[in-house]
mmCIF file of C-alpha atoms in Angstrom:
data_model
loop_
_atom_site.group_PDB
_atom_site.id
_atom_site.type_symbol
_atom_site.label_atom_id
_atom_site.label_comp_id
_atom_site.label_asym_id
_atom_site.label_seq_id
_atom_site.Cartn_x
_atom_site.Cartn_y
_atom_site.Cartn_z
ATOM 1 C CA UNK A 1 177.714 -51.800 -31.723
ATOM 2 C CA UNK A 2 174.863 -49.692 -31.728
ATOM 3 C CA UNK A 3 171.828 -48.091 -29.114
ATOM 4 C CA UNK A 4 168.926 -46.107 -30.325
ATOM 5 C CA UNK A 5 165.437 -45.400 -29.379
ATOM 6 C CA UNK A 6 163.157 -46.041 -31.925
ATOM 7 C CA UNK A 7 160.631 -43.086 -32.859
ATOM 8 C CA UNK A 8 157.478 -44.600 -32.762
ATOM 9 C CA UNK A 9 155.860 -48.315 -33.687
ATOM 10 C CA UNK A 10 158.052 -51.397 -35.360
ATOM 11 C CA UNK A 11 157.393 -50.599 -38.521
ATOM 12 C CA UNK A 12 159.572 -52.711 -40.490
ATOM 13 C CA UNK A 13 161.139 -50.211 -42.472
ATOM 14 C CA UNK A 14 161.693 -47.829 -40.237
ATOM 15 C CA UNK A 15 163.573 -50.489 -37.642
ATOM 16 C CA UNK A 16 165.691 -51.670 -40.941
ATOM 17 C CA UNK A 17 166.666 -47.827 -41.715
ATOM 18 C CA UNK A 18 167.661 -46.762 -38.563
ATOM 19 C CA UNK A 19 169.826 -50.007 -37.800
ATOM 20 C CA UNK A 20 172.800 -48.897 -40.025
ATOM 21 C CA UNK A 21 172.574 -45.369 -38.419
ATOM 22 C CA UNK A 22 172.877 -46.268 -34.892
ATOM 23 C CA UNK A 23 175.578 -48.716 -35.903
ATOM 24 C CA UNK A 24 177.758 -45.406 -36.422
ATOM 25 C CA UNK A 25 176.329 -43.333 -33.434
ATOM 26 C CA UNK A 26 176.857 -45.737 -30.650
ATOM 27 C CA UNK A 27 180.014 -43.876 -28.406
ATOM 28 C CA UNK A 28 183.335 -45.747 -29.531
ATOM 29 C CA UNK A 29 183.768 -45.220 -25.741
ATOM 30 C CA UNK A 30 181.959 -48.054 -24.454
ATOM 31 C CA UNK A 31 184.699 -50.496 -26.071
ATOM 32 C CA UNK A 32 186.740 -49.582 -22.779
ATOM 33 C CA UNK A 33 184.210 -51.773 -20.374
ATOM 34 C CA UNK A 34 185.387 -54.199 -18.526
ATOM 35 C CA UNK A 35 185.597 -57.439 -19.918
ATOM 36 C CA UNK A 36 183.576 -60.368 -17.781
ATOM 37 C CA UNK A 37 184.333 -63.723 -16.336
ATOM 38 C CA UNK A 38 182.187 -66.559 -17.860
ATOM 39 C CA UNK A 39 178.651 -65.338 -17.008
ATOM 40 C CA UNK A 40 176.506 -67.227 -15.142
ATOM 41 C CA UNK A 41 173.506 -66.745 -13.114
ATOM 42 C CA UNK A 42 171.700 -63.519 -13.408
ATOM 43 C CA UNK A 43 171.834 -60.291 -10.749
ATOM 44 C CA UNK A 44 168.274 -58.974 -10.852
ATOM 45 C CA UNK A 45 167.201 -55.007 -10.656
ATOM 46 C CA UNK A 46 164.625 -52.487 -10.957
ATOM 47 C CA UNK A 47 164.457 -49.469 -12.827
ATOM 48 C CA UNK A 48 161.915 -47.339 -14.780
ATOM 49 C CA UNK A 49 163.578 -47.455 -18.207
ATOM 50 C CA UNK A 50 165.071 -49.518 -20.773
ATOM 51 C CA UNK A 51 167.949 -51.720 -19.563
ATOM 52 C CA UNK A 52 171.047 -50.770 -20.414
ATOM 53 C CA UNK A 53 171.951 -53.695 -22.806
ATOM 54 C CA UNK A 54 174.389 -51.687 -24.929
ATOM 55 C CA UNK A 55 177.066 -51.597 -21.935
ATOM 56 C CA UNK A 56 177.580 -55.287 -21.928
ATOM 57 C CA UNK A 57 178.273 -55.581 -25.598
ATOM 58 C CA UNK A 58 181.968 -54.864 -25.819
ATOM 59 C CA UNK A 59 182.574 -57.374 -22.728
ATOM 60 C CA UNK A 60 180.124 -59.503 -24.526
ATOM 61 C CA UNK A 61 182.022 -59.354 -27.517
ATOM 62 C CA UNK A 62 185.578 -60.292 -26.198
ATOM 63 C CA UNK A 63 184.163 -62.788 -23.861
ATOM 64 C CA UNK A 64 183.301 -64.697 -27.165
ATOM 65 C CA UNK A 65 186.819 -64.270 -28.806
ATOM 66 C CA UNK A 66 188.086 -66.437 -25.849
ATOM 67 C CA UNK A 67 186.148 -69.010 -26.893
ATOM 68 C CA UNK A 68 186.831 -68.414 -30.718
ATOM 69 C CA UNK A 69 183.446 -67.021 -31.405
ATOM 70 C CA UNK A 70 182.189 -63.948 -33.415
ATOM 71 C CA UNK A 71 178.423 -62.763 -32.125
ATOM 72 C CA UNK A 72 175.464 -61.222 -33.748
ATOM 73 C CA UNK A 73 173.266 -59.774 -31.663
ATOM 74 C CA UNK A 74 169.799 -57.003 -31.805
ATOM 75 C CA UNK A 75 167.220 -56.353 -29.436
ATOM 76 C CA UNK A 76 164.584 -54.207 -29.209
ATOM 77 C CA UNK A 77 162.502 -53.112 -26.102
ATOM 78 C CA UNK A 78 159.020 -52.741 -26.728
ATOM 79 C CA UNK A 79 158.351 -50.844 -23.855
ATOM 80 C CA UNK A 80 160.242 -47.817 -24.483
ATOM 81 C CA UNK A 81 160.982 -48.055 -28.272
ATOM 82 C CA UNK A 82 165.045 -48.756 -27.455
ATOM 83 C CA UNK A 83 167.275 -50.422 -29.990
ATOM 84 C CA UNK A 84 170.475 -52.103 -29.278
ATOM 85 C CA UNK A 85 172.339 -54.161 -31.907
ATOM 86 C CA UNK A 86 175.930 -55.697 -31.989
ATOM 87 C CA UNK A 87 177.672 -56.986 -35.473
ATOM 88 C CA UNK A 88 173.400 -56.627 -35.751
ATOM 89 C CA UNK A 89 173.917 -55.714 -40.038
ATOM 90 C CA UNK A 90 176.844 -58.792 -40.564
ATOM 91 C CA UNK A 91 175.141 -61.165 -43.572
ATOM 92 C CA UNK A 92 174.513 -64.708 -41.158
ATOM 93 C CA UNK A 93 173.073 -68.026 -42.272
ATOM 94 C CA UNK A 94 169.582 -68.821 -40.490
ATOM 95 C CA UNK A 95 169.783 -72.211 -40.575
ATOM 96 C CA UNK A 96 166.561 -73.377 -38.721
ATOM 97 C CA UNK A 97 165.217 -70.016 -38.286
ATOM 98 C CA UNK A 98 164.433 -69.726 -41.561
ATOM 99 C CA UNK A 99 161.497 -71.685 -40.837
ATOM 100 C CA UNK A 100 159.840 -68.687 -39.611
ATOM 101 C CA UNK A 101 159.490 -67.305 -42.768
ATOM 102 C CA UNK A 102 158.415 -70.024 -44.191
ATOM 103 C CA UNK A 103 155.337 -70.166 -41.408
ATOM 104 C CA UNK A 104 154.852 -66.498 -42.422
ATOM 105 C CA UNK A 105 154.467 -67.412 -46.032
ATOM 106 C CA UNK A 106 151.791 -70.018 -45.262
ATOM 107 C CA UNK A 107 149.687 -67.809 -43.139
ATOM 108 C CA UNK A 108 150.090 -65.137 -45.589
ATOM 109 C CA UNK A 109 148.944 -67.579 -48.702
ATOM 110 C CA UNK A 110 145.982 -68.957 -46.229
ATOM 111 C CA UNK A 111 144.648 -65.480 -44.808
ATOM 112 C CA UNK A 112 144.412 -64.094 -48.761
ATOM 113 C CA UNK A 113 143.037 -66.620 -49.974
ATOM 114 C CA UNK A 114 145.823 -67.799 -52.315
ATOM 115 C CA UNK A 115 146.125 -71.386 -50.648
ATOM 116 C CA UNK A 116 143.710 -72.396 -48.082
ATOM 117 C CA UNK A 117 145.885 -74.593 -45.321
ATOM 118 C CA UNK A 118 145.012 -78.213 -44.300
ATOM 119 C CA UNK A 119 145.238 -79.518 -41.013
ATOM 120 C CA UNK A 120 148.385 -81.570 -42.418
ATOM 121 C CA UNK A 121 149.494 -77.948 -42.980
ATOM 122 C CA UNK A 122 149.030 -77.300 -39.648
ATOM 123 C CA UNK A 123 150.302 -80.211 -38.010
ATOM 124 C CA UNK A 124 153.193 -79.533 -40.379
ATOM 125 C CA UNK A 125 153.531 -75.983 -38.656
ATOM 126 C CA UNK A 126 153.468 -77.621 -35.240
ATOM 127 C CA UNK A 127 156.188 -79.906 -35.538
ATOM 128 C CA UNK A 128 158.374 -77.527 -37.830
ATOM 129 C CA UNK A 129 158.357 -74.846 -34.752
ATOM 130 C CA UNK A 130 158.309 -76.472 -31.951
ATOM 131 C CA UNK A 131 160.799 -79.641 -32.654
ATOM 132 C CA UNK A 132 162.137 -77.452 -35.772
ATOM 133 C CA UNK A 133 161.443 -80.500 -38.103
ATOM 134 C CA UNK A 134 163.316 -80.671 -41.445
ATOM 135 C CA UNK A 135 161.060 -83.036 -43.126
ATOM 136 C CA UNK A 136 158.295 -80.467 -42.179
ATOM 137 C CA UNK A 137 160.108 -77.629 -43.656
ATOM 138 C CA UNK A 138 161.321 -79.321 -46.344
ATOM 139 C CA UNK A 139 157.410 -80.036 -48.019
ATOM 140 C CA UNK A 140 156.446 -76.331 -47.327
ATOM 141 C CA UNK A 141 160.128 -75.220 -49.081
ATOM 142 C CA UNK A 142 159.301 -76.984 -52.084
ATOM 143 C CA UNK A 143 155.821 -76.544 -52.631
ATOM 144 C CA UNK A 144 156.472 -72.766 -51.715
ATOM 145 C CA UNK A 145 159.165 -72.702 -54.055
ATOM 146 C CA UNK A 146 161.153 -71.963 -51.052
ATOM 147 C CA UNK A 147 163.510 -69.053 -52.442
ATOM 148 C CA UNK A 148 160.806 -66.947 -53.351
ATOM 149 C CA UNK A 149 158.720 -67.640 -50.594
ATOM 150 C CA UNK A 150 162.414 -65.602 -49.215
ATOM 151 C CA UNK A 151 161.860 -62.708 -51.659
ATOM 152 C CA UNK A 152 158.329 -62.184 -50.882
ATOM 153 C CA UNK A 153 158.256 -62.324 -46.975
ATOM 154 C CA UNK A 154 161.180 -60.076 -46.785
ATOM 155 C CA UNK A 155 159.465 -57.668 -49.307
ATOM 156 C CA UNK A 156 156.102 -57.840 -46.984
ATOM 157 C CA UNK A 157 158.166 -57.344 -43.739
ATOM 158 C CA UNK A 158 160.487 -54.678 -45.171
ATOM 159 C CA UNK A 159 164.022 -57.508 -44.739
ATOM 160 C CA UNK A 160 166.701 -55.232 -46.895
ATOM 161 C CA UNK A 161 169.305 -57.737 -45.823
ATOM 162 C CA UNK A 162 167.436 -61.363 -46.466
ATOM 163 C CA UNK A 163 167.828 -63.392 -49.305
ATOM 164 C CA UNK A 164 166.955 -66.939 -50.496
ATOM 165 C CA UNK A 165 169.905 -69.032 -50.597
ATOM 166 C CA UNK A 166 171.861 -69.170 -53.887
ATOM 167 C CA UNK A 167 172.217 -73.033 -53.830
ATOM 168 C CA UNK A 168 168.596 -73.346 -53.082
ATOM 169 C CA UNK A 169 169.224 -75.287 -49.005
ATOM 170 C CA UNK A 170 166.795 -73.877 -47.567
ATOM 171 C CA UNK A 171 169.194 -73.314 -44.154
ATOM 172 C CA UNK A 172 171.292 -71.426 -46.459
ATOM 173 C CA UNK A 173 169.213 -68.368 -46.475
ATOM 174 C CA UNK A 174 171.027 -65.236 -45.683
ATOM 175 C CA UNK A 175 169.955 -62.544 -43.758
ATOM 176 C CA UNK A 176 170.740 -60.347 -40.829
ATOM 177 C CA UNK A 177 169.938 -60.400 -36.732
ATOM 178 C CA UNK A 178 168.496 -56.657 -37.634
ATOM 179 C CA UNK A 179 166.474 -58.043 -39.911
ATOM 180 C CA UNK A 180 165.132 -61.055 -37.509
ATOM 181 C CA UNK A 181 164.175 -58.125 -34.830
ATOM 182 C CA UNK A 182 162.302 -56.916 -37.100
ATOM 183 C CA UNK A 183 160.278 -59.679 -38.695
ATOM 184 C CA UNK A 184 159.489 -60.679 -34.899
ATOM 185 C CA UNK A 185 158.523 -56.772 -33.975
ATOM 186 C CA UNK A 186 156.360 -56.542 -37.272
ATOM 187 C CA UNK A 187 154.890 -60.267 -36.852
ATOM 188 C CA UNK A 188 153.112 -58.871 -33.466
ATOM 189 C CA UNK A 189 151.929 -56.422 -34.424
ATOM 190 C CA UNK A 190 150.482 -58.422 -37.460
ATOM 191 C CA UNK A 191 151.691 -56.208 -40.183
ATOM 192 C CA UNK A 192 151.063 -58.727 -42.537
ATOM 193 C CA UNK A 193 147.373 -58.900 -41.315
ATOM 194 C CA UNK A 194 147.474 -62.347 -41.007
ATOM 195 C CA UNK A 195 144.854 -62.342 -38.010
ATOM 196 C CA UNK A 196 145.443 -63.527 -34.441
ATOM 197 C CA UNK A 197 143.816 -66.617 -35.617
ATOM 198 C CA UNK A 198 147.493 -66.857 -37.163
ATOM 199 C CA UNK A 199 149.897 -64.731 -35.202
ATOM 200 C CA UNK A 200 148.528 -66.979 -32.192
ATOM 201 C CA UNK A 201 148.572 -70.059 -33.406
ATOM 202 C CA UNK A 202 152.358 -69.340 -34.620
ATOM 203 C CA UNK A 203 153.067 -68.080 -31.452
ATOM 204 C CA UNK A 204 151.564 -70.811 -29.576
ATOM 205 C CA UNK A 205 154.441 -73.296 -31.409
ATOM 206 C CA UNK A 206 157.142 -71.349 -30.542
ATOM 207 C CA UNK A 207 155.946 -71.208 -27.304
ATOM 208 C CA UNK A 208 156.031 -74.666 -26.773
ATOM 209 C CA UNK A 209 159.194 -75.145 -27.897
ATOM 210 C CA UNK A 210 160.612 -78.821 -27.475
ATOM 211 C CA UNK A 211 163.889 -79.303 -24.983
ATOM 212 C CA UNK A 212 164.910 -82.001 -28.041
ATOM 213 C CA UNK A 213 164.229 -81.787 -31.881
ATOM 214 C CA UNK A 214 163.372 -84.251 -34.065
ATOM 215 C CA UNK A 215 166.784 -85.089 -35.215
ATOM 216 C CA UNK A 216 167.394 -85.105 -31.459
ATOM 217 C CA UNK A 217 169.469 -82.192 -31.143
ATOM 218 C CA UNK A 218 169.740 -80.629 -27.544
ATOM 219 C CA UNK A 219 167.618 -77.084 -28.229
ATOM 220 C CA UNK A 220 168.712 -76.099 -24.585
ATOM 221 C CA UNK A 221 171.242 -73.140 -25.697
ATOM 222 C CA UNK A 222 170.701 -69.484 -25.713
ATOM 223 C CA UNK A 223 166.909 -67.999 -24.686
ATOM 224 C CA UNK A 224 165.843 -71.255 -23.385
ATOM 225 C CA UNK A 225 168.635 -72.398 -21.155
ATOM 226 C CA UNK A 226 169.468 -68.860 -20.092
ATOM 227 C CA UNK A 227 166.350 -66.983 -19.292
ATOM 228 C CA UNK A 228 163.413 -68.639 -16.589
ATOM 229 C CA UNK A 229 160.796 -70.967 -19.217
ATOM 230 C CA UNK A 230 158.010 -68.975 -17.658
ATOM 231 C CA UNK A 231 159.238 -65.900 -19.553
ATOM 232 C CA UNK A 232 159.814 -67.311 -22.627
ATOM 233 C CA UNK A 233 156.854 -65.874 -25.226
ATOM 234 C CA UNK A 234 158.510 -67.274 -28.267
ATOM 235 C CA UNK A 235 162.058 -69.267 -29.204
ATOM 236 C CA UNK A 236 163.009 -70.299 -32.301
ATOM 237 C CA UNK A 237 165.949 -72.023 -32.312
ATOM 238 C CA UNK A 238 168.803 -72.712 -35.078
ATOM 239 C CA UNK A 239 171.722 -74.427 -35.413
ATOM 240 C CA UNK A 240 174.264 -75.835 -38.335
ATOM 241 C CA UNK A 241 177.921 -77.435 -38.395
ATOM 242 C CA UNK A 242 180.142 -76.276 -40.707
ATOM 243 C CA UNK A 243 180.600 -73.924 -42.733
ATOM 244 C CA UNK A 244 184.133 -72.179 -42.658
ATOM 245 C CA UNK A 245 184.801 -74.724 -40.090
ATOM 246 C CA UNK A 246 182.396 -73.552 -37.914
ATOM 247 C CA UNK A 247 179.494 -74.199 -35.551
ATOM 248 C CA UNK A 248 176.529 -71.670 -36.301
ATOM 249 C CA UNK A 249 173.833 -71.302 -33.362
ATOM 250 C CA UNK A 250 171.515 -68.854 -33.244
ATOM 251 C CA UNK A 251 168.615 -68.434 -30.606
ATOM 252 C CA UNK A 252 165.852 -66.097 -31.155
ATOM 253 C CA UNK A 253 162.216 -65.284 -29.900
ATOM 254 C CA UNK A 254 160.188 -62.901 -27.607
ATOM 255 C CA UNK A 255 160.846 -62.416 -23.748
ATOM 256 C CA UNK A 256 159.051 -61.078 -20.618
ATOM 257 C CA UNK A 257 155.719 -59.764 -19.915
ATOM 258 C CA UNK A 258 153.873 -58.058 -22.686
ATOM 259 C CA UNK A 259 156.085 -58.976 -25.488
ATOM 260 C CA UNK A 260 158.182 -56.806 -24.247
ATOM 261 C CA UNK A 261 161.735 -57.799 -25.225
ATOM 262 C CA UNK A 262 162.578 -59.065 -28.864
ATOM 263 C CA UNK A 263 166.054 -60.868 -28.521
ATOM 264 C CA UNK A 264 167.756 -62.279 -31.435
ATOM 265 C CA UNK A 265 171.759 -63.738 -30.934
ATOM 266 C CA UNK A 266 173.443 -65.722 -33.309
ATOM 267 C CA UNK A 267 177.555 -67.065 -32.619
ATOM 268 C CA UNK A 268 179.759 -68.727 -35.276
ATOM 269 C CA UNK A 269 182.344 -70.300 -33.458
ATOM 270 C CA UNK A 270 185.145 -72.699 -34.442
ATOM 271 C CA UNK A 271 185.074 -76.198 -34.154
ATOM 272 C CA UNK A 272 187.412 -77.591 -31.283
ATOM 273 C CA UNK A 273 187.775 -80.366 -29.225
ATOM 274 C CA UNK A 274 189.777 -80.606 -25.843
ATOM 275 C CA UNK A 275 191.884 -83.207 -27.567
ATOM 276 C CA UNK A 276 193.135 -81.120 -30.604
ATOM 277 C CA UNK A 277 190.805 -83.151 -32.970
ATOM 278 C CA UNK A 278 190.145 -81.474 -36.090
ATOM 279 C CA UNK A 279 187.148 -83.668 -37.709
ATOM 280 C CA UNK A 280 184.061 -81.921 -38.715
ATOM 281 C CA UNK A 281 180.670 -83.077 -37.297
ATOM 282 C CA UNK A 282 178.254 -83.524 -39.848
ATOM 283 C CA UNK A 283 174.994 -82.566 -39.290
ATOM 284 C CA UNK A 284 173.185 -83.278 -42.212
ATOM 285 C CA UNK A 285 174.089 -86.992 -40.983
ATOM 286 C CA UNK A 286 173.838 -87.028 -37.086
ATOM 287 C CA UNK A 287 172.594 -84.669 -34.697
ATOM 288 C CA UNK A 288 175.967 -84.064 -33.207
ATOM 289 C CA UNK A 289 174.230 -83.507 -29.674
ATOM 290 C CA UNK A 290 177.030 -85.367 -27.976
ATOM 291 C CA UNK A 291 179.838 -83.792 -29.784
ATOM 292 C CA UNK A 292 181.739 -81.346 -27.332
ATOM 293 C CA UNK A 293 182.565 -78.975 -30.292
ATOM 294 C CA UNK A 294 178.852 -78.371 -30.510
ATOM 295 C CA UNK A 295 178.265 -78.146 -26.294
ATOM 296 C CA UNK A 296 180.871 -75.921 -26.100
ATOM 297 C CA UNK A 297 179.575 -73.825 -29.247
ATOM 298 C CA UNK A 298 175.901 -73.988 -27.034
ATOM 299 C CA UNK A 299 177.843 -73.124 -23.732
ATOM 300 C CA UNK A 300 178.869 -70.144 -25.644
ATOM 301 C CA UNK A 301 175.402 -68.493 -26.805
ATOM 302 C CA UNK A 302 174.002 -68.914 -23.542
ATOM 303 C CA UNK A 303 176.762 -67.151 -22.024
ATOM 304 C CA UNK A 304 176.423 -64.307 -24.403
ATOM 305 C CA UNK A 305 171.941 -64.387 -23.473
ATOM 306 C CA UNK A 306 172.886 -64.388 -19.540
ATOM 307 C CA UNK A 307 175.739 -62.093 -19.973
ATOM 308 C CA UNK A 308 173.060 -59.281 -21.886
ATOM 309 C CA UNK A 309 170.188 -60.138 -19.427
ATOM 310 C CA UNK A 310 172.644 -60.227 -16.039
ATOM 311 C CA UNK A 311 170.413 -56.615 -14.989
ATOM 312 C CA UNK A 312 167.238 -57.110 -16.312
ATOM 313 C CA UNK A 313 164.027 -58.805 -14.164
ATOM 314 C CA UNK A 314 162.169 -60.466 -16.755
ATOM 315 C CA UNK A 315 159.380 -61.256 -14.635
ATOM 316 C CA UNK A 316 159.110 -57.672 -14.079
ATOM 317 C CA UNK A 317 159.182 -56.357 -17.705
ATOM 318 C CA UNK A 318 162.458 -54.996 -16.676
#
């Protein structure tokens, strides 16, 4: 678990150094917390500072063992420059998230010149972010060469922990939820220099996020089933069934007035069914929306997004 204030900007680097740092300052003592029922609604307050996010973590944290669940979680407050990370350096799978990057690497080709995009490019985009298409992604992996359109976003944004995926699946990509803070945190402030012509149409998708993707999975977990649709800036969401047996969610984007909160949790949970079943779901086949190993798995990340955001007013920035 970790808690730090960042010391001016998002640079990427500087966000990636500091991570591993604050992973060993954070006080052993808040492990002693209380541990929560089930969250469930939020309890809004006011206050002139960053929220305290870090104090939830450890209840956070063995909430999710209950459920058989390991979490992953960073934010950062834009506000006041505050960190908070838990498990936040732990390699994870992006699954469907990786499709930011990949919407990085076309801007970046189209705003130097290198490729100029077509408006099949761009309806590409569209339906690649906001219904997370895999036939979408899958034309832009190949023709990007997809592993090395990997390397060089995460050498652009500064991504120490991001690789392409050593059996070339584009879902396969490793990385970090450090490292997803920061590509959002140096995406707005355009680090790439992209343009707002890009960072806005890109953030436009995301904004309009579909409740159902085009392989008809349910995309109402996490950000967008926990936290009011008028605060939602940005979600990108991903999901994959199952590797060491297990469901792997992740929900990701940009929160609240501003900007202001970058929020990035991703939970691995077993597969289980009520009835002791032990058959995988396979979702390379079926979009498993009806399967109760993968409700339960969503029940779970939402849990873990209302448990970290029971204090904060998002309408209010805080």
């Amino acid at each position: 678990m970790s808690a730090r204030r960042a010391s001016g900007g998002f640079r990427a680097r500087t966000v990636s150094a500091a991570v591993a740092a604050a992973v060993l300052a954070f006080s052993a003592t808040a492990c002693a917390a209380h541990a929560p029922a089930a969250p469930t609604s939020a309890e809004v307050i006011s206050s002139s500072h960053s929220p305290d996010f870090a104090r939830h973590l450890p209840a956070i944290e063995r909430w999710a063992s209950t459920r058989n669940a390991h979490v992953a979680l960073a934010v950062i407050d834009r506000e006041t420059g505050m960190y908070v990370g838990l498990n936040d350096v732990d390699t994870i799978f992006t699954a469907s998230v990786v499709k930011l990057f990949l919407a990085a690497e076309l801007a970046h080709r189209d705003s130097v010149g290198e490729r100029e995009s077509s408006a099949d490019d761009r309806d590409a985009l569209a339906q690649m972010l906001s219904f997370s298409d895999d036939f979408a992604a899958n034309s832009l992996w190949n023709e990007f060469d997809g592993a090395a359109a990997v390397a060089s976003v995460a050498d652009r944004y500064g991504l120490a922990s991001t690789y392409g995926p050593a059996d070339g699946m584009w879902w396969n990509t490793q990385t970090t939820v450090a490292d997803l803070a920061t590509f959002y945190a140096e995406f707005l402030e355009d680090f790439d220099d992209v343009g707002t012509r890009w960072t806005n149409r890109i953030l436009d998708h995301l904004h309009n996020w579909s409740p159902t993707a085009t392989d008809g999975y349910d995309q109402q977990f996490g950000l967008t089933a926990a936290i009011d649709s008028s605060e939602l800036v940005a979600v990108k969401q991903g999901w994959m069934c199952c590797i060491n047996a297990q469901w792997i969610h992740l929900s990701t984007g940009v929160v609240g007035p501003n900007n202001r909160y970058i929020v990035v949790v991703e939970t691995s949970e077993d597969v289980q069914y009520p009835d002791g079943s032990v058959g995988l779901p396979d979702t390379s086949h079926t979009d498993a929306t009806d399967d109760e190993s993968a409700a339960h798995a969503r029940e779970t990340i939402t849990g873990v997004v209302r448990a970290l955001f029971s204090e904060v007013d998002t309408r209010g920035g805080r």
